[in-house]
Coordinates of C-alpha atoms and ligand atoms in Angstrom, one line a residue:
M10 CA 52.1 80.7 240.8
S11 CA 51.9 80.3 244.6
I12 CA 54.7 81.8 246.6
N13 CA 57.3 79.6 248.2
A14 CA 57.0 80.9 251.7
D15 CA 55.3 79.9 255.0
P16 CA 53.3 82.8 256.4
A17 CA 53.7 81.5 260.0
E18 CA 57.4 81.5 259.6
L19 CA 57.4 85.1 258.2
D20 CA 55.2 86.3 261.1
K21 CA 57.6 84.7 263.6
F22 CA 60.4 86.8 262.3
G23 CA 58.1 89.9 262.0
E24 CA 57.2 89.7 265.7
L25 CA 60.8 89.7 266.8
A26 CA 62.0 92.2 264.2
H27 CA 62.4 95.2 266.6
R28 CA 65.0 93.2 268.5
W29 CA 67.1 92.4 265.4
W30 CA 70.1 94.6 266.3
D31 CA 70.0 93.9 270.0
R32 CA 73.2 91.9 270.4
N33 CA 71.9 90.3 273.6
G34 CA 68.4 89.6 272.3
E35 CA 66.9 86.7 270.3
F36 CA 69.2 87.2 267.4
R37 CA 72.4 87.1 269.4
P38 CA 73.5 83.9 267.7
L39 CA 73.4 85.6 264.3
H40 CA 75.5 88.5 265.7
E41 CA 78.0 86.1 267.1
I42 CA 78.4 83.9 264.0
N43 CA 78.5 86.9 261.7
P44 CA 82.3 87.6 261.7
L45 CA 83.0 83.9 261.1
R46 CA 80.7 83.5 258.1
L47 CA 81.8 86.9 256.7
E48 CA 85.4 85.9 256.8
H49 CA 84.6 82.5 255.2
I50 CA 82.6 84.1 252.4
D51 CA 85.2 86.8 251.8
R52 CA 88.0 84.1 251.7
I53 CA 86.3 82.1 249.0
A54 CA 84.6 84.8 246.9
S55 CA 86.5 88.0 247.8
L56 CA 83.7 90.5 248.4
N57 CA 85.3 93.8 247.5
G58 CA 83.7 95.3 244.4
K59 CA 81.3 92.4 243.9
M60 CA 77.6 92.4 243.2
V61 CA 76.1 90.5 246.1
L62 CA 72.6 89.2 246.8
D63 CA 71.6 88.2 250.4
V64 CA 68.4 86.1 250.3
G65 CA 66.3 86.0 253.5
C66 CA 68.4 88.9 254.8
G67 CA 66.2 89.7 257.8
G68 CA 67.4 92.8 259.7
G69 CA 70.5 92.9 257.6
I70 CA 73.3 91.7 259.9
L71 CA 75.2 89.9 257.1
A72 CA 74.1 92.2 254.3
E73 CA 75.6 95.3 256.1
A74 CA 78.8 93.5 256.9
M75 CA 79.3 92.4 253.3
A76 CA 78.6 96.0 252.1
A77 CA 81.2 97.2 254.6
R78 CA 83.7 94.9 252.9
G79 CA 83.2 96.8 249.7
A80 CA 80.4 94.7 248.0
Q81 CA 77.4 96.2 246.3
V82 CA 74.7 94.4 248.3
T83 CA 71.0 93.8 247.6
G84 CA 69.0 92.2 250.4
I85 CA 65.7 90.5 249.9
D86 CA 63.2 89.0 252.4
L87 CA 59.4 88.4 252.4
S88 CA 58.8 89.5 256.0
E89 CA 58.1 93.2 256.0
K90 CA 59.1 94.2 259.5
P91 CA 62.7 92.8 259.4
L92 CA 63.1 94.6 256.1
K93 CA 61.9 97.9 257.7
V94 CA 64.4 97.4 260.6
A95 CA 67.1 96.7 258.1
Q96 CA 66.3 99.8 256.1
L97 CA 66.2 102.0 259.3
H98 CA 69.5 100.5 260.6
L99 CA 71.3 102.0 257.5
L100 CA 70.6 105.4 258.9
E101 CA 72.5 104.5 262.0
S102 CA 75.4 102.6 260.3
G103 CA 75.8 104.9 257.3
I104 CA 76.1 101.8 255.1
K105 CA 74.4 101.3 251.7
V106 CA 72.3 98.3 251.0
D107 CA 69.4 97.9 248.5
Y108 CA 66.6 96.2 250.4
R109 CA 63.6 94.7 248.6
S110 CA 60.5 92.7 249.4
I111 CA 60.5 90.1 246.6
A112 CA 60.5 86.3 246.3
V113 CA 63.9 85.0 245.2
E114 CA 62.1 83.1 242.4
D115 CA 60.6 86.4 241.1
L116 CA 64.0 88.2 241.3
A117 CA 65.5 85.3 239.3
A118 CA 63.0 85.9 236.5
E119 CA 63.6 89.6 236.7
R120 CA 67.4 89.8 236.9
P121 CA 69.0 86.4 235.9
A122 CA 72.8 86.1 235.9
S123 CA 73.3 89.5 237.7
F124 CA 75.3 88.6 240.9
D125 CA 78.8 87.5 241.6
V126 CA 77.8 86.2 245.0
V127 CA 74.5 85.0 246.5
T128 CA 74.2 84.2 250.2
C129 CA 71.3 82.5 251.8
M130 CA 71.9 81.9 255.5
E131 CA 69.7 80.3 258.1
M132 CA 66.7 80.6 255.8
L133 CA 66.3 77.4 253.8
E134 CA 65.1 75.6 256.9
H135 CA 62.1 78.0 257.0
V136 CA 60.8 77.6 253.5
P137 CA 58.4 74.9 252.1
D138 CA 60.5 74.2 248.9
P139 CA 64.2 74.8 249.6
A140 CA 65.2 73.3 246.2
S141 CA 63.2 76.0 244.4
V142 CA 65.3 78.7 246.4
V143 CA 68.5 76.9 245.4
K144 CA 67.5 76.9 241.8
A145 CA 66.6 80.6 241.9
C146 CA 69.9 81.4 243.5
A147 CA 71.7 79.5 240.8
M148 CA 69.8 81.5 238.1
L149 CA 70.7 84.8 239.8
L150 CA 74.5 84.0 239.7
K151 CA 76.8 85.1 236.9
P152 CA 78.9 82.3 235.4
G153 CA 81.8 81.7 237.8
G154 CA 79.8 83.2 240.7
H155 CA 79.5 81.7 244.2
A156 CA 76.5 80.8 246.3
F157 CA 76.6 80.2 250.0
F158 CA 73.9 78.3 251.9
A159 CA 73.9 77.9 255.6
T160 CA 71.3 75.7 257.3
L161 CA 70.8 72.9 259.8
N162 CA 71.7 69.2 259.3
R163 CA 69.1 66.5 260.0
N164 CA 70.2 63.7 262.4
P165 CA 69.7 62.8 266.1
K166 CA 72.5 65.1 267.1
S167 CA 71.2 68.1 265.3
Y168 CA 67.8 67.5 266.9
L169 CA 69.4 67.4 270.3
F170 CA 71.7 70.4 269.8
A171 CA 69.7 72.7 267.6
I172 CA 66.3 72.2 269.2
I173 CA 66.6 70.7 272.7
G174 CA 69.9 72.3 273.5
A175 CA 69.5 75.7 271.8
E176 CA 65.8 76.3 272.4
Y177 CA 65.1 74.5 275.7
V178 CA 68.3 74.1 277.7
L179 CA 70.6 77.0 276.8
R180 CA 67.8 79.2 275.6
L181 CA 69.9 80.7 272.8
L182 CA 66.8 80.8 270.6
P183 CA 63.1 81.2 271.3
R184 CA 61.1 77.9 271.5
G185 CA 59.6 77.0 268.2
T186 CA 62.3 78.7 266.1
H187 CA 63.1 75.5 264.2
D188 CA 61.2 72.6 262.9
Y189 CA 63.3 69.4 262.7
A190 CA 61.4 68.1 259.6
R191 CA 62.7 71.1 257.6
F192 CA 66.4 70.4 258.5
I193 CA 68.5 69.6 255.4
K194 CA 71.4 67.1 255.1
P195 CA 74.4 68.4 253.3
S196 CA 74.1 65.6 250.7
E197 CA 70.5 66.8 250.0
L198 CA 71.6 70.4 249.6
S199 CA 74.5 69.4 247.5
A200 CA 72.1 67.4 245.2
D201 CA 69.8 70.4 244.9
C202 CA 72.8 72.5 243.9
R203 CA 73.9 69.9 241.3
R204 CA 70.4 69.8 239.8
A205 CA 70.5 73.6 239.7
G206 CA 73.8 73.5 237.8
L207 CA 76.1 74.4 240.7
D208 CA 79.2 72.6 241.8
T209 CA 79.7 72.2 245.5
V210 CA 83.2 73.6 246.3
N211 CA 83.3 73.8 250.1
L212 CA 81.5 72.4 253.1
I213 CA 82.3 73.6 256.6
G214 CA 80.6 73.1 260.0
M215 CA 79.7 75.7 262.5
T216 CA 79.9 74.7 266.2
Y217 CA 79.0 76.2 269.5
N218 CA 80.8 75.4 272.7
P219 CA 78.3 76.0 275.6
L220 CA 81.1 76.1 278.2
T221 CA 83.2 78.8 276.5
R222 CA 80.2 80.3 274.6
V223 CA 82.3 80.5 271.6
Y224 CA 81.2 79.7 268.0
A225 CA 83.7 78.3 265.5
L226 CA 84.0 77.1 262.0
G227 CA 85.5 73.6 261.5
P228 CA 85.1 70.1 260.1
D229 CA 82.1 69.2 262.3
T230 CA 79.0 69.6 260.0
D231 CA 76.7 67.6 262.2
V232 CA 74.5 70.5 263.3
N233 CA 75.0 73.8 261.5
Y234 CA 76.9 74.1 258.3
I235 CA 77.7 76.4 255.3
L236 CA 77.9 74.9 251.8
A237 CA 79.6 76.9 249.1
A238 CA 78.8 76.2 245.5
R239 CA 80.0 77.6 242.2
K240 CA 78.3 78.2 238.9
P241 CA 80.6 76.9 236.1
G242 CA 82.2 79.6 234.1
P243 CA 85.2 81.9 233.8
Ligands
SAH310 N1 69.9 85.5 256.7 C1 69.8 86.3 257.9 C2 68.5 86.1 258.7 C3 68.2 84.7 259.1 S1 66.6 84.6 259.9 C4 71.0 86.0 258.8 O1 71.5 84.9 258.7 O2 71.4 86.9 259.5 C5 65.6 83.9 258.5 C6 65.1 84.9 257.6 O3 64.5 84.3 256.5 C7 64.0 85.8 258.2 O4 64.3 87.2 258.0 C8 62.7 85.4 257.4 O5 61.8 86.4 257.3 C9 63.3 85.0 256.1 N2 62.5 84.1 255.3 C10 61.8 83.0 255.7 N3 61.1 82.5 254.7 C11 61.4 83.2 253.6 C12 61.1 83.2 252.2 N4 60.3 82.2 251.8 N5 61.6 84.1 251.4 C13 62.4 85.1 251.9 N6 62.8 85.2 253.1 C14 62.3 84.3 254.0

C-alpha cells in the first residue's frame, strides 16, 4: 500500500524544523493560535487524564500543551526533523509525550479504538487523501471519543486571506506554504467524517485581525476553522 503523504510537503516542514519553537519565526502563527485551540479542545473533550493522539504533530506545540493539561499524549508525523525537534524540546520543557514516525493509517491498523481524543491540526491541507486520514482518525477513537480537525476553507476569501494575505502581504507564513487546491470546505470535511462514522458536533472559525494582530475563535469559518466530531458511543 502506498503511503498517503506528499514528500515535497514533508521536506518543506523538515527544512524549517529547527525554527519550530522560535515564537517569532515561521511557526509564529501556530504559537499564537495554540492557547485558543487548546481551550476549545479542553472545553469540548476535557483533556485531563485522557488518551490523546496528535496527528501531524510537527514540533509538538499542541501535543506538549495537551500533555501539560494532564493528557497522555502520543504525537505522530511523517517528517523526521520536526519529530526530532519535538523530542528534543521535551528535555527543555520536562513534559512527557510519546513521539512516533508512523502513518496514521498504519497506527489505526495497529491500535484501533485506543484514544479518547484525536487532534489533527493544520495538516489535512498538506496530504493527498484527507478522507483517508479522517477515516484512520475515526478508527483510532474509542466509542464516545472526540476528533478535532483544523484546516483551511476553500473559497475566494480564503484564497485572498490565507495565500495572498498571509504569504505575500503580511508575510505571516513562508511563500508556498499552502496550495489552494488542497483547501477543504467544512461541508466536505463533515461528509468525510460522516462516511467514517463520526458525527460533527461543533464547527468554529479562527480569524486573524491584521490591525490588532490578534487571533480569535468565532462564527466566521470562511478561512480557518476547527471541526469537532464524535464517535457514537457512551
Ligand atoms: N499539527 C501541528 C503542525 C502543523 S504543520 C500544529 O498545528 O501545531 C503540518 C504538519 O503536518 C507538519 O509537521 C508535517 O510534517 C505534517 N504532515 C504533512 N503531511 C503528513 C502526513 N501525510 N502524515 C503525517 N504528517 C504529515
